[in-house]
Coordinates of C-alpha atoms in Angstrom, one line a residue:
M1 CA -96.4 17.1 19.2
A2 CA -96.8 20.9 19.0
A3 CA -97.1 21.0 22.8
Q4 CA -93.5 20.0 23.2
I5 CA -92.3 23.2 21.6
P6 CA -90.8 25.5 24.4
V7 CA -92.4 28.9 24.9
K8 CA -89.3 30.6 26.3
D9 CA -85.9 30.4 24.5
P10 CA -84.5 27.0 25.7
T11 CA -80.9 28.2 25.2
S12 CA -81.0 31.4 27.3
Q13 CA -80.7 31.7 31.0
S14 CA -81.6 35.4 31.0
N15 CA -84.8 36.8 32.4
Y16 CA -85.7 38.6 29.2
T17 CA -89.4 38.1 29.7
K18 CA -89.2 40.3 32.8
I19 CA -86.7 43.0 31.8
A20 CA -85.1 43.4 28.4
T21 CA -82.2 45.3 26.7
T22 CA -83.3 48.0 24.2
N23 CA -79.8 49.3 23.4
V24 CA -76.2 48.3 24.3
T25 CA -73.2 50.6 24.1
L26 CA -69.9 48.8 23.5
D27 CA -66.5 50.2 24.3
W28 CA -63.8 47.8 23.2
T29 CA -60.1 47.5 22.6
I30 CA -58.9 44.7 20.4
D31 CA -55.6 43.3 21.4
F32 CA -54.0 41.0 18.8
D33 CA -50.9 40.3 21.0
K34 CA -53.0 38.9 23.9
R35 CA -55.8 37.7 21.6
Y36 CA -58.7 39.2 23.5
I37 CA -61.2 42.0 23.4
H38 CA -61.3 44.2 26.6
G39 CA -63.9 46.8 27.4
S40 CA -67.4 47.2 28.5
A41 CA -71.0 46.7 27.5
T42 CA -73.6 49.2 28.9
H43 CA -77.1 48.0 28.6
Q44 CA -80.2 50.2 28.6
L45 CA -83.0 48.0 29.8
V46 CA -86.7 48.4 30.2
A47 CA -88.6 46.5 32.9
I48 CA -91.6 44.5 31.6
E49 CA -92.8 43.9 35.1
D50 CA -91.5 44.8 38.6
V51 CA -88.0 43.3 39.0
S52 CA -85.1 43.3 41.5
E53 CA -82.4 41.7 39.2
V54 CA -81.4 41.3 35.6
I55 CA -79.8 38.1 34.4
F56 CA -77.5 38.1 31.4
D57 CA -76.1 35.2 29.4
T58 CA -72.3 34.8 29.4
Y59 CA -69.9 32.2 28.3
V60 CA -66.1 32.0 29.2
L61 CA -66.0 35.7 29.9
D62 CA -63.8 37.3 32.6
I63 CA -66.1 39.7 34.4
E64 CA -64.2 42.6 36.1
S65 CA -67.0 44.8 37.5
V66 CA -70.7 45.7 37.3
E67 CA -72.4 49.1 37.7
V68 CA -76.1 49.8 38.0
N69 CA -77.0 53.4 37.2
G70 CA -73.4 54.4 37.9
N71 CA -73.1 52.6 41.2
V72 CA -70.8 49.6 41.6
V73 CA -72.7 46.4 42.6
K74 CA -71.6 42.8 43.1
G75 CA -72.8 40.5 40.4
R76 CA -73.0 36.7 40.7
L77 CA -72.0 34.1 38.2
D78 CA -73.7 30.8 38.2
P79 CA -71.7 27.6 37.6
E80 CA -71.1 27.1 33.9
H81 CA -73.6 25.1 31.8
P82 CA -71.7 23.3 29.0
V83 CA -74.0 24.8 26.3
M84 CA -75.6 27.9 27.8
G85 CA -72.6 29.2 29.8
S86 CA -72.8 31.0 33.1
A87 CA -75.8 33.2 34.0
L88 CA -74.7 36.6 35.4
H89 CA -77.1 37.9 38.1
V90 CA -77.1 41.6 38.6
P91 CA -79.0 43.0 41.6
L92 CA -81.2 46.1 40.8
P93 CA -83.0 48.5 43.0
I94 CA -86.7 47.8 42.9
T95 CA -87.5 48.6 39.3
R96 CA -91.1 49.1 38.3
A97 CA -92.6 48.0 34.9
K98 CA -91.6 50.4 32.1
E99 CA -88.8 52.0 34.1
I100 CA -85.4 52.2 32.5
V101 CA -82.2 51.1 34.1
L102 CA -78.5 51.2 33.0
V103 CA -76.2 48.3 33.6
K104 CA -72.5 48.6 32.7
I105 CA -70.4 45.4 32.7
T106 CA -66.6 45.6 32.3
Y107 CA -65.1 42.4 31.1
E108 CA -62.7 40.7 28.6
T109 CA -63.0 37.8 26.3
T110 CA -60.9 34.7 26.8
E111 CA -58.9 32.3 24.8
A112 CA -61.8 29.8 24.8
C113 CA -64.2 32.3 23.2
P114 CA -66.0 30.3 20.4
A115 CA -67.3 33.4 18.7
L116 CA -63.9 34.7 17.8
M117 CA -61.3 33.3 15.3
W118 CA -57.9 34.8 15.5
L119 CA -55.7 34.1 12.5
E120 CA -51.9 34.5 12.2
K121 CA -50.8 36.6 9.3
E122 CA -49.6 33.5 7.4
L123 CA -53.2 32.4 7.1
T124 CA -54.4 35.6 5.4
A125 CA -54.2 36.5 1.7
G126 CA -51.6 39.2 2.2
K127 CA -49.6 37.4 4.9
K128 CA -48.7 40.8 6.4
F129 CA -51.1 41.3 9.3
P130 CA -53.1 39.0 11.6
Y131 CA -56.9 38.8 11.3
L132 CA -59.9 38.5 13.5
F133 CA -63.5 37.7 12.7
S134 CA -66.6 36.7 14.7
Q135 CA -69.4 34.2 14.2
C136 CA -72.1 34.6 16.9
Q137 CA -75.0 32.6 15.5
P138 CA -76.7 30.7 17.1
I139 CA -75.7 31.3 20.7
Y140 CA -72.1 32.5 20.8
A141 CA -72.7 36.3 21.2
R142 CA -72.6 35.6 25.0
S143 CA -68.9 34.7 24.6
L144 CA -68.3 38.1 23.0
A145 CA -70.2 40.2 25.4
P146 CA -72.6 39.7 28.4
L147 CA -76.0 39.8 26.7
Q148 CA -79.6 38.5 26.9
D149 CA -78.5 36.2 24.1
T150 CA -81.8 35.3 22.5
P151 CA -83.4 36.3 19.3
S152 CA -86.5 37.1 21.3
V153 CA -84.7 40.3 22.3
K154 CA -84.0 42.8 19.6
L155 CA -81.8 45.7 20.4
T156 CA -79.9 48.6 18.8
Y157 CA -76.3 49.2 19.5
D158 CA -73.5 51.7 19.3
A159 CA -69.8 51.0 19.6
K160 CA -66.3 52.5 19.9
V161 CA -63.6 50.0 19.0
T162 CA -59.9 50.8 19.2
C163 CA -57.4 48.7 17.3
V164 CA -54.2 49.0 15.3
L165 CA -55.9 47.3 12.3
P166 CA -59.1 48.4 10.5
V167 CA -62.3 47.4 12.2
L168 CA -65.7 46.4 10.8
L169 CA -68.9 46.0 12.7
S170 CA -72.5 45.0 11.8
A171 CA -73.6 48.6 11.9
Q172 CA -73.2 51.8 10.0
R173 CA -69.8 53.4 10.4
I174 CA -69.7 56.9 11.8
S175 CA -66.0 57.4 11.7
P176 CA -63.5 57.2 10.1
P177 CA -65.4 57.3 6.8
S178 CA -65.5 54.0 4.8
D179 CA -64.6 55.8 1.6
G180 CA -61.7 57.7 3.1
P181 CA -58.1 56.4 3.4
P182 CA -57.8 53.0 5.1
H183 CA -57.5 53.2 8.8
G184 CA -58.3 56.9 8.8
G185 CA -55.0 57.6 7.1
K186 CA -53.0 56.2 10.0
V187 CA -50.3 53.5 9.8
I188 CA -52.0 50.0 9.6
G189 CA -50.6 47.6 12.2
K190 CA -48.9 50.4 14.2
D191 CA -51.3 53.3 15.0
A192 CA -54.3 52.7 17.2
V193 CA -57.5 54.1 15.7
T194 CA -60.9 54.3 17.4
Y195 CA -63.8 53.3 15.1
E196 CA -67.3 54.4 15.8
Y197 CA -70.4 52.5 14.7
K198 CA -74.1 52.8 15.2
Q199 CA -76.9 50.2 14.5
I200 CA -80.2 52.0 14.5
E201 CA -82.4 49.1 13.6
P202 CA -83.2 46.6 16.3
I203 CA -81.4 43.3 15.7
P204 CA -81.0 40.0 17.7
S205 CA -77.8 39.5 19.5
Y206 CA -76.5 36.8 17.2
L207 CA -76.1 39.5 14.5
L208 CA -73.5 41.3 16.6
A209 CA -70.3 41.0 14.5
V210 CA -66.8 42.2 14.4
A211 CA -63.8 41.8 12.0
A212 CA -60.4 43.3 12.1
G213 CA -57.4 43.0 9.7
N214 CA -55.8 44.7 6.7
L215 CA -59.3 45.5 5.3
H216 CA -59.8 47.9 2.4
Y217 CA -63.0 49.1 0.8
R218 CA -64.2 49.6 -2.8
P219 CA -67.7 50.8 -3.6
F220 CA -70.2 49.4 -6.1
V221 CA -72.3 51.5 -8.4
V222 CA -75.8 51.7 -6.9
P223 CA -78.9 51.9 -9.2
E224 CA -80.4 55.4 -9.5
G225 CA -83.0 56.2 -7.0
R226 CA -81.8 53.9 -4.3
T227 CA -81.0 55.4 -0.9
W228 CA -78.5 52.8 0.3
S229 CA -74.8 52.4 -0.5
S230 CA -73.0 49.1 -1.3
G231 CA -69.4 47.9 -1.7
V232 CA -66.9 45.2 -0.8
W233 CA -64.3 44.9 1.9
T234 CA -61.4 42.6 1.8
E235 CA -57.6 42.4 1.9
P236 CA -56.0 44.4 -0.9
E237 CA -54.5 41.3 -2.4
L238 CA -58.1 40.0 -3.1
M239 CA -59.7 43.3 -4.0
D240 CA -59.7 43.2 -7.8
E241 CA -61.1 39.6 -7.9
A242 CA -63.7 40.3 -5.2
H243 CA -64.9 43.6 -6.7
Y244 CA -65.2 42.0 -10.2
E245 CA -67.1 39.0 -8.8
F246 CA -69.7 41.0 -6.9
R247 CA -69.9 44.5 -8.4
E248 CA -72.6 43.8 -10.9
D249 CA -74.9 41.4 -9.1
T250 CA -75.0 42.7 -5.6
P251 CA -76.7 46.1 -6.2
R252 CA -79.0 44.5 -8.8
Y253 CA -80.0 41.8 -6.4
L254 CA -80.6 44.2 -3.5
A255 CA -82.7 46.5 -5.6
A256 CA -84.8 43.5 -6.8
A257 CA -85.3 42.3 -3.1
E258 CA -86.3 45.8 -2.1
D259 CA -88.9 45.9 -4.8
L260 CA -90.3 42.5 -3.7
A261 CA -90.2 42.8 0.1
G262 CA -90.2 46.5 0.9
P263 CA -87.7 49.3 1.8
Y264 CA -84.2 48.2 2.8
K265 CA -83.8 49.7 6.3
F266 CA -80.2 49.2 7.1
G267 CA -78.7 52.0 4.9
V268 CA -75.6 50.2 3.9
Y269 CA -75.1 46.8 2.3
D270 CA -71.5 45.7 2.1
L271 CA -69.8 42.4 1.7
L272 CA -66.7 41.3 3.6
V273 CA -64.7 38.5 1.9
L274 CA -63.2 36.5 4.7
P275 CA -60.3 34.0 4.9
H276 CA -61.0 30.3 4.2
S277 CA -61.5 29.5 7.9
F278 CA -64.9 31.0 7.8
P279 CA -67.3 28.1 8.4
Y280 CA -70.3 29.2 6.3
G281 CA -71.1 30.3 2.8
G282 CA -72.2 33.6 4.2
M283 CA -73.5 35.2 7.4
E284 CA -76.2 37.8 7.1
N285 CA -74.7 40.3 9.6
P286 CA -76.7 43.6 9.1
C287 CA -75.0 46.3 7.0
I288 CA -72.2 43.8 6.1
S289 CA -72.6 40.2 5.0
F290 CA -69.6 38.0 5.8
I291 CA -68.9 35.7 2.9
T292 CA -66.6 32.9 2.1
P293 CA -63.8 33.4 -0.5
T294 CA -64.9 30.1 -2.2
L295 CA -67.6 32.3 -3.9
I296 CA -64.9 33.9 -6.0
T297 CA -64.7 31.8 -9.2
G298 CA -64.0 34.5 -11.8
D299 CA -67.3 33.8 -13.6
R300 CA -69.8 35.1 -11.1
S301 CA -71.5 31.7 -11.0
L302 CA -71.9 31.6 -7.2
T303 CA -73.2 35.0 -6.5
D304 CA -76.6 33.5 -5.7
V305 CA -75.3 33.2 -2.1
V306 CA -75.3 37.0 -2.0
I307 CA -79.0 36.9 -2.8
H308 CA -79.5 34.6 0.1
E309 CA -77.6 36.8 2.6
L310 CA -79.2 40.1 1.5
T311 CA -82.7 38.5 1.6
H312 CA -82.1 38.0 5.3
S313 CA -82.3 41.8 5.7
W314 CA -86.1 41.2 5.7
F315 CA -86.4 37.5 6.7
G316 CA -84.2 37.0 9.8
N317 CA -82.7 40.4 10.5
G318 CA -86.0 42.1 10.0
V319 CA -88.6 39.5 10.9
T320 CA -86.8 37.2 13.3
H321 CA -87.5 33.8 14.8
A322 CA -88.1 34.0 18.5
H323 CA -85.8 31.1 19.3
A324 CA -84.1 28.0 17.8
S325 CA -87.3 25.9 17.5
H326 CA -88.6 28.4 14.9
F327 CA -85.3 28.8 13.0
W328 CA -87.0 27.8 9.8
L329 CA -88.9 31.1 9.8
N330 CA -85.5 32.7 9.0
E331 CA -84.0 30.2 6.6
G332 CA -87.1 28.7 4.9
W333 CA -88.5 32.1 4.1
T334 CA -85.1 33.3 2.9
N335 CA -84.5 30.3 0.7
Y336 CA -88.0 30.7 -0.8
V337 CA -87.6 34.4 -1.5
E338 CA -84.0 33.9 -2.8
R339 CA -85.3 31.4 -5.4
L340 CA -88.2 33.5 -6.2
L341 CA -85.8 36.4 -6.9
Q342 CA -83.8 34.1 -9.2
E343 CA -86.9 33.6 -11.3
L344 CA -87.9 37.3 -11.3
I345 CA -84.5 38.8 -12.2
H346 CA -84.0 36.5 -15.2
P347 CA -85.9 36.8 -18.4
P348 CA -89.3 35.0 -18.3
E349 CA -88.3 32.3 -20.7
V350 CA -85.5 31.1 -18.4
G351 CA -86.4 32.4 -14.9
P352 CA -88.5 29.4 -13.8
G353 CA -85.6 27.2 -14.9
Y354 CA -83.1 29.0 -12.6
R355 CA -85.6 28.7 -9.7
G356 CA -86.1 25.0 -10.4
L357 CA -82.4 24.4 -10.6
S358 CA -81.9 25.8 -7.1
Y359 CA -84.7 23.7 -5.7
V360 CA -83.2 20.6 -7.2
I361 CA -79.8 21.3 -5.7
G362 CA -81.4 22.1 -2.4
Y363 CA -83.5 19.0 -2.4
K364 CA -80.4 16.8 -2.7
S365 CA -78.9 18.4 0.4
L366 CA -82.3 18.1 2.2
V367 CA -82.5 14.3 1.5
D368 CA -78.9 13.8 2.6
D369 CA -79.6 15.6 5.9
L370 CA -82.9 13.9 6.6
E371 CA -81.0 10.6 6.2
L372 CA -78.3 11.8 8.5
F373 CA -80.8 12.5 11.2
R374 CA -82.4 9.0 11.2
P375 CA -80.9 8.4 14.7
T376 CA -82.3 11.8 15.9
P377 CA -85.6 12.1 14.1
K378 CA -86.8 15.2 15.9
Y379 CA -84.2 17.1 13.9
Q380 CA -86.1 16.1 10.8
R381 CA -88.9 18.3 12.0
L382 CA -89.4 21.9 10.8
V383 CA -90.3 23.1 14.3
I384 CA -87.9 21.3 16.6
P385 CA -88.8 20.6 20.3
F386 CA -85.4 21.5 21.8
D387 CA -84.9 20.6 25.4
V388 CA -83.6 23.3 27.8
G389 CA -79.9 23.6 27.4
E390 CA -79.8 21.6 24.2
D391 CA -77.2 22.8 21.6
P392 CA -79.0 24.1 18.6
D393 CA -75.9 23.5 16.5
S394 CA -76.6 19.8 16.9
A395 CA -79.6 20.3 14.6
Y396 CA -77.8 22.5 12.1
S397 CA -78.6 21.2 8.6
S398 CA -80.5 22.0 5.4
V399 CA -83.8 21.0 6.9
P400 CA -85.0 24.4 8.0
Y401 CA -83.7 25.9 4.7
D402 CA -85.2 23.5 2.2
K403 CA -88.1 21.8 4.1
G404 CA -89.2 25.4 4.9
A405 CA -88.7 26.6 1.3
N406 CA -90.7 23.7 0.0
L407 CA -93.6 24.4 2.4
I408 CA -93.8 28.0 1.2
L409 CA -93.5 26.9 -2.4
L410 CA -96.5 24.6 -1.7
L411 CA -98.3 27.6 -0.2
E412 CA -97.7 29.6 -3.3
R413 CA -99.0 26.9 -5.6
T414 CA -102.0 26.1 -3.3
L415 CA -103.0 29.8 -3.1
G416 CA -102.8 30.4 -6.8
G417 CA -99.3 31.4 -7.8
I418 CA -96.6 34.1 -7.5
D419 CA -99.1 37.0 -8.1
V420 CA -101.1 35.9 -5.0
M421 CA -98.0 35.6 -2.9
L422 CA -96.3 38.9 -3.7
P423 CA -98.8 41.2 -1.8
Y424 CA -98.8 38.7 1.1
I425 CA -95.0 38.8 1.4
K426 CA -95.0 42.6 1.6
E427 CA -97.7 42.6 4.2
Y428 CA -96.0 39.9 6.3
V429 CA -92.8 41.9 6.4
K430 CA -94.6 45.2 7.1
T431 CA -96.4 43.6 10.0
Y432 CA -93.5 41.9 11.8
I433 CA -90.3 43.7 10.8
G434 CA -88.4 44.7 13.9
H435 CA -90.1 41.9 15.9
S436 CA -89.4 38.3 16.8
I437 CA -92.2 35.7 16.2
I438 CA -93.0 32.0 16.5
T439 CA -94.5 29.7 13.9
T440 CA -98.1 30.0 15.2
Q441 CA -97.9 33.8 14.9
W442 CA -96.8 33.4 11.3
K443 CA -99.6 30.9 10.5
D444 CA -102.2 33.0 12.2
H445 CA -101.1 36.1 10.2
L446 CA -101.3 34.0 7.0
Y447 CA -104.9 33.0 7.7
S448 CA -105.8 36.6 8.7
F449 CA -104.4 38.0 5.4
F450 CA -106.7 35.8 3.4
A451 CA -109.6 35.8 5.9
Q452 CA -112.1 37.5 3.5
Q453 CA -111.4 35.0 0.6
E454 CA -113.2 31.8 1.3
D455 CA -111.5 29.9 -1.5
K456 CA -108.0 30.8 -0.1
I457 CA -109.0 29.7 3.4
K458 CA -110.2 26.4 2.0
A459 CA -106.9 26.0 0.2
L460 CA -104.9 26.7 3.4
D461 CA -107.0 24.2 5.3
S462 CA -106.1 21.5 2.7
I463 CA -102.4 21.7 3.9
D464 CA -101.4 19.1 6.5
W465 CA -99.8 21.6 8.8
D466 CA -99.0 19.1 11.5
A467 CA -97.1 16.9 9.0
W468 CA -95.0 19.9 7.8
F469 CA -94.3 21.4 11.2
H470 CA -93.9 18.3 13.3
G471 CA -93.5 15.4 10.9
E472 CA -90.4 13.2 10.9
G473 CA -89.0 10.9 8.2
V474 CA -86.8 11.2 5.1
T475 CA -89.5 12.4 2.7
L476 CA -91.5 15.6 2.5
P477 CA -95.3 15.5 3.3
V478 CA -95.9 16.5 -0.3
K479 CA -93.5 15.7 -3.1
L480 CA -93.2 18.9 -5.2
E481 CA -92.3 19.0 -8.9
Y482 CA -89.7 21.6 -10.0
D483 CA -89.0 23.2 -13.4
L484 CA -86.3 20.9 -14.8
T485 CA -85.4 23.0 -17.9
L486 CA -81.9 23.6 -16.7
V487 CA -81.6 20.2 -15.0
T488 CA -82.4 17.7 -17.7
A489 CA -79.1 17.9 -19.6
A490 CA -77.1 17.3 -16.4
N491 CA -79.3 14.5 -15.3
D492 CA -79.1 12.9 -18.8
L493 CA -75.3 12.9 -18.7
A494 CA -75.4 11.3 -15.2
D495 CA -77.8 8.7 -16.4
R496 CA -75.5 7.8 -19.3
W497 CA -72.6 7.3 -17.0
D498 CA -74.7 5.1 -14.8
A499 CA -75.9 3.0 -17.8
S500 CA -72.3 2.5 -18.9
R501 CA -71.1 0.7 -15.8
D502 CA -71.2 -2.7 -17.4
I503 CA -68.7 -1.7 -20.1
D504 CA -65.4 -3.0 -18.8
D505 CA -63.0 -1.1 -21.1
P506 CA -63.2 2.7 -20.4
S507 CA -61.7 3.3 -23.9
Q508 CA -65.0 2.1 -25.3
L509 CA -67.1 4.6 -23.4
D510 CA -68.8 7.3 -25.4
F511 CA -67.9 10.3 -23.4
Q512 CA -65.9 13.4 -24.3
P513 CA -64.5 16.5 -22.5
S514 CA -67.0 18.5 -24.6
D515 CA -69.9 16.9 -22.6
L516 CA -69.6 19.7 -20.1
E517 CA -69.4 22.6 -22.6
K518 CA -73.1 23.4 -22.4
L519 CA -73.3 22.9 -18.6
D520 CA -72.6 25.9 -16.3
S521 CA -71.0 25.3 -12.9
R522 CA -74.3 24.8 -11.1
Q523 CA -75.4 22.3 -13.7
R524 CA -72.1 20.4 -13.3
T525 CA -72.9 20.3 -9.6
V526 CA -76.3 18.8 -10.4
F527 CA -74.6 16.2 -12.7
L528 CA -72.3 15.1 -9.9
E529 CA -75.0 15.1 -7.2
R530 CA -77.2 12.9 -9.5
L531 CA -74.3 10.6 -10.1
E532 CA -73.8 10.2 -6.3
T533 CA -77.4 9.0 -5.9
Y534 CA -76.5 5.8 -8.0
P535 CA -74.4 2.9 -6.8
A536 CA -70.7 3.7 -7.0
L537 CA -69.2 3.5 -10.5
P538 CA -66.4 1.0 -11.2
T539 CA -63.0 2.3 -10.4
D540 CA -61.9 2.4 -14.0
H541 CA -64.9 4.5 -14.8
L542 CA -64.1 7.0 -12.1
H543 CA -60.5 7.4 -13.3
H544 CA -61.8 7.9 -16.8
L545 CA -64.4 10.4 -15.7
D546 CA -61.7 12.5 -13.9
A547 CA -59.3 12.2 -16.9
L548 CA -62.0 13.6 -19.2
Y549 CA -63.5 16.3 -17.0
R550 CA -60.6 17.0 -14.6
F551 CA -62.9 17.6 -11.6
S552 CA -60.1 16.8 -9.2
Q553 CA -58.3 19.9 -10.5
V554 CA -61.0 22.5 -10.5
T555 CA -60.8 25.4 -8.1
N556 CA -64.6 25.7 -7.8
S557 CA -65.3 24.0 -4.5
E558 CA -69.0 23.5 -5.4
I559 CA -67.9 21.1 -8.1
R560 CA -64.8 19.5 -6.5
M561 CA -66.6 18.6 -3.3
P562 CA -69.4 16.5 -5.0
F563 CA -66.9 14.9 -7.2
Y564 CA -64.9 13.7 -4.2
L565 CA -68.2 12.3 -2.7
V566 CA -68.7 10.4 -5.9
V567 CA -65.3 8.7 -5.8
L568 CA -65.6 8.0 -2.0
K569 CA -69.1 6.5 -2.5
D570 CA -67.9 2.9 -2.0
P571 CA -65.5 3.1 0.9
A572 CA -64.0 -0.3 0.1
S573 CA -63.3 0.5 -3.6
P574 CA -59.8 0.9 -5.0
A575 CA -60.9 4.4 -6.2
A576 CA -61.8 5.5 -2.7
K577 CA -58.6 4.1 -1.3
L578 CA -56.6 5.9 -3.9
F579 CA -58.4 9.3 -3.7
V580 CA -58.9 9.5 0.1
Q581 CA -55.5 11.1 0.8
S582 CA -56.0 13.7 -2.0
V583 CA -59.4 14.5 -0.5
L584 CA -58.0 15.0 2.9
D585 CA -55.1 17.1 1.6
W586 CA -57.5 19.4 -0.2
V587 CA -59.8 19.8 2.8
T588 CA -56.9 20.5 5.2
G589 CA -54.9 22.7 2.8
K590 CA -51.9 20.5 2.7
G591 CA -49.5 21.9 0.1
T592 CA -51.6 24.9 -0.6
G593 CA -52.2 26.5 2.8
I594 CA -55.9 26.9 1.8
I595 CA -58.3 24.8 4.0
Q596 CA -61.9 24.1 3.1
G597 CA -63.2 25.7 6.3
R598 CA -66.8 26.0 5.0
M599 CA -68.8 23.3 6.8
K600 CA -70.8 22.6 3.6
F601 CA -67.5 21.1 2.2
C602 CA -65.4 19.9 5.1
R603 CA -68.0 18.1 7.1
P604 CA -69.4 15.7 4.4
L605 CA -65.9 15.0 3.1
F606 CA -64.5 14.2 6.6
R607 CA -67.5 11.9 7.2
A608 CA -67.0 10.2 3.8
A609 CA -63.2 9.9 4.2
E610 CA -63.6 8.4 7.7
K611 CA -65.5 5.5 6.3
V612 CA -62.7 4.8 3.9
D613 CA -59.7 5.2 6.3
R614 CA -60.4 6.4 9.8
E615 CA -56.7 6.5 10.8
K616 CA -55.8 8.8 7.9
T617 CA -58.8 11.0 8.4
L618 CA -58.1 11.6 12.1
A619 CA -54.4 12.2 11.4
A620 CA -55.3 14.7 8.7
Y621 CA -57.8 16.5 10.8
Q622 CA -55.6 16.7 13.9
S623 CA -52.8 18.2 11.8
A624 CA -55.0 21.1 10.7
R625 CA -57.5 21.2 13.6
T626 CA -56.6 24.7 14.8
L627 CA -57.1 26.1 11.3
F628 CA -60.8 25.4 11.4
H629 CA -63.3 27.7 13.2
P630 CA -64.3 26.7 16.7
I631 CA -67.9 26.0 15.5
A632 CA -66.6 23.8 12.7
R633 CA -64.2 22.0 15.0
K634 CA -67.1 21.2 17.4
L635 CA -69.3 19.7 14.7
I636 CA -66.5 17.9 12.8
E637 CA -65.5 16.2 16.1
Q638 CA -69.1 15.3 16.7
D639 CA -69.3 13.8 13.2
L640 CA -66.1 11.8 13.7
G641 CA -67.0 10.6 17.2
L642 CA -64.2 12.4 18.9
S643 CA -64.3 13.8 22.4
L644 CA -65.0 17.5 22.2
R645 CA -62.3 19.9 23.1
A646 CA -62.3 23.7 23.2

């Protein structure tokens, strides 16, 4: 099975194994009226072998001109591949190995660009100015700029971006200063300002990111002795809530991660709280993590997502997977370290419980996704044998996150515990930071680290590597036990509800609103996810449950979403028929204007609602389709069996 894994990135048409970009200079103008970015990308490339052309990945770009070392040349665009886009061939003078060449491409993005989401002002918090944000992972950077769009290539970049609204990039700002007046003191929405940025650490192309809108900044207090800065960006209408939510935990988490994994290299760690159309919980863009506003709950209960995103600074942004088949190296390692940090930053008496709670929640999502992939079992693998031109988004799930994290947890336990893993983690990062690797490189390094310890090698040999990397099915190769200290109370409450299903009269049920008093928001999620694993409760029970706990009214999406999955569990039940319209209204923002654009919420709920009433589900989705990010639209339509549209 391992032989099926591609060596070269199966989603890139570029010739990056022969000549590769080391730096790209971006000169952009953002035009909100025409909804495009116009400008140029100037690549500094180094030949790996003798070459006479360089090939870039592009997707729905309008290419205006190409220059090589200052001379205009004629580039050639191949016919468009539906996933990989159009390869741009640029002729070069004979370029010898190790020689440097400069290629400047002038172009503009188009309306079909899947990396960019343009929002009318009515869809923002302030409703005063429009908004733009990007999402380039996994293979959409090529629709933002002509690039060798593969994580096998890591590059630095610098940029000048002109816009009438404040601009953020995934790099350190040079000017105007972040802590100065917004928009350099000019009139927001009227005066054009040129923003300058520089990313000095090599990153993969999918971490290229841009946002523009009425964006303001407020710093966090950084622990003494740290060399980085940190703060939050968002619209002024959200600033007080966002700053309160993240000001304590973000610097504390980053300091703890730095102590565990080694120096933080990016200089700045900011958060950008985006509008609700953002399709993920967070995106680990270097220097500035993009995060969903659904994390703002007022009680700081969901800030663990920030731990995940900042941990990517070492695992993903620092040590990078070479291509989509090895994506688990990013997410499995990040999930493992995120949960390890949750244990280490809490007092010893409760730390293991917090770690166990996260593993329990993750395991539920993992099982759901493994079941979902029964028709396409290769997506149940940790190392996926993608075909050339296959869309990596088709495999997007919790599998690389949680199957990967469970493998590394197994390693920890097999090798002797956290104290054994900590030195190895630092050495792993030190060895590969700034590089892109594949799974066998990681495994070889693991064995080499413990090579002088015969007992550790014997322990590593006891692991069924083939089952973990290439095994399919809906269970893990080894069933791991987690610390259930913080899970037991939630499970017990769910078990009581399940046991009560034969009592016909809900007034005779022994439940009270106070049942939830000792459960925090994540434990309430565990309660609902446990309840969903049982056969559907009777309709009267579900009405009584909601009357007591008011889950259908909570603003925390991490609670409301699993509640809706509980009531839709039996598509033929009266409860499902009654609730389905409320579910669809919540997802599409009917009456509130706030959609659930995060795919963690909208995709499972659309799938569940479609089983209850396909006609209502399709009508609701079509009414709000353009409010969802292009990536979310593609996958929702795949879930619902609709023909894909741009």
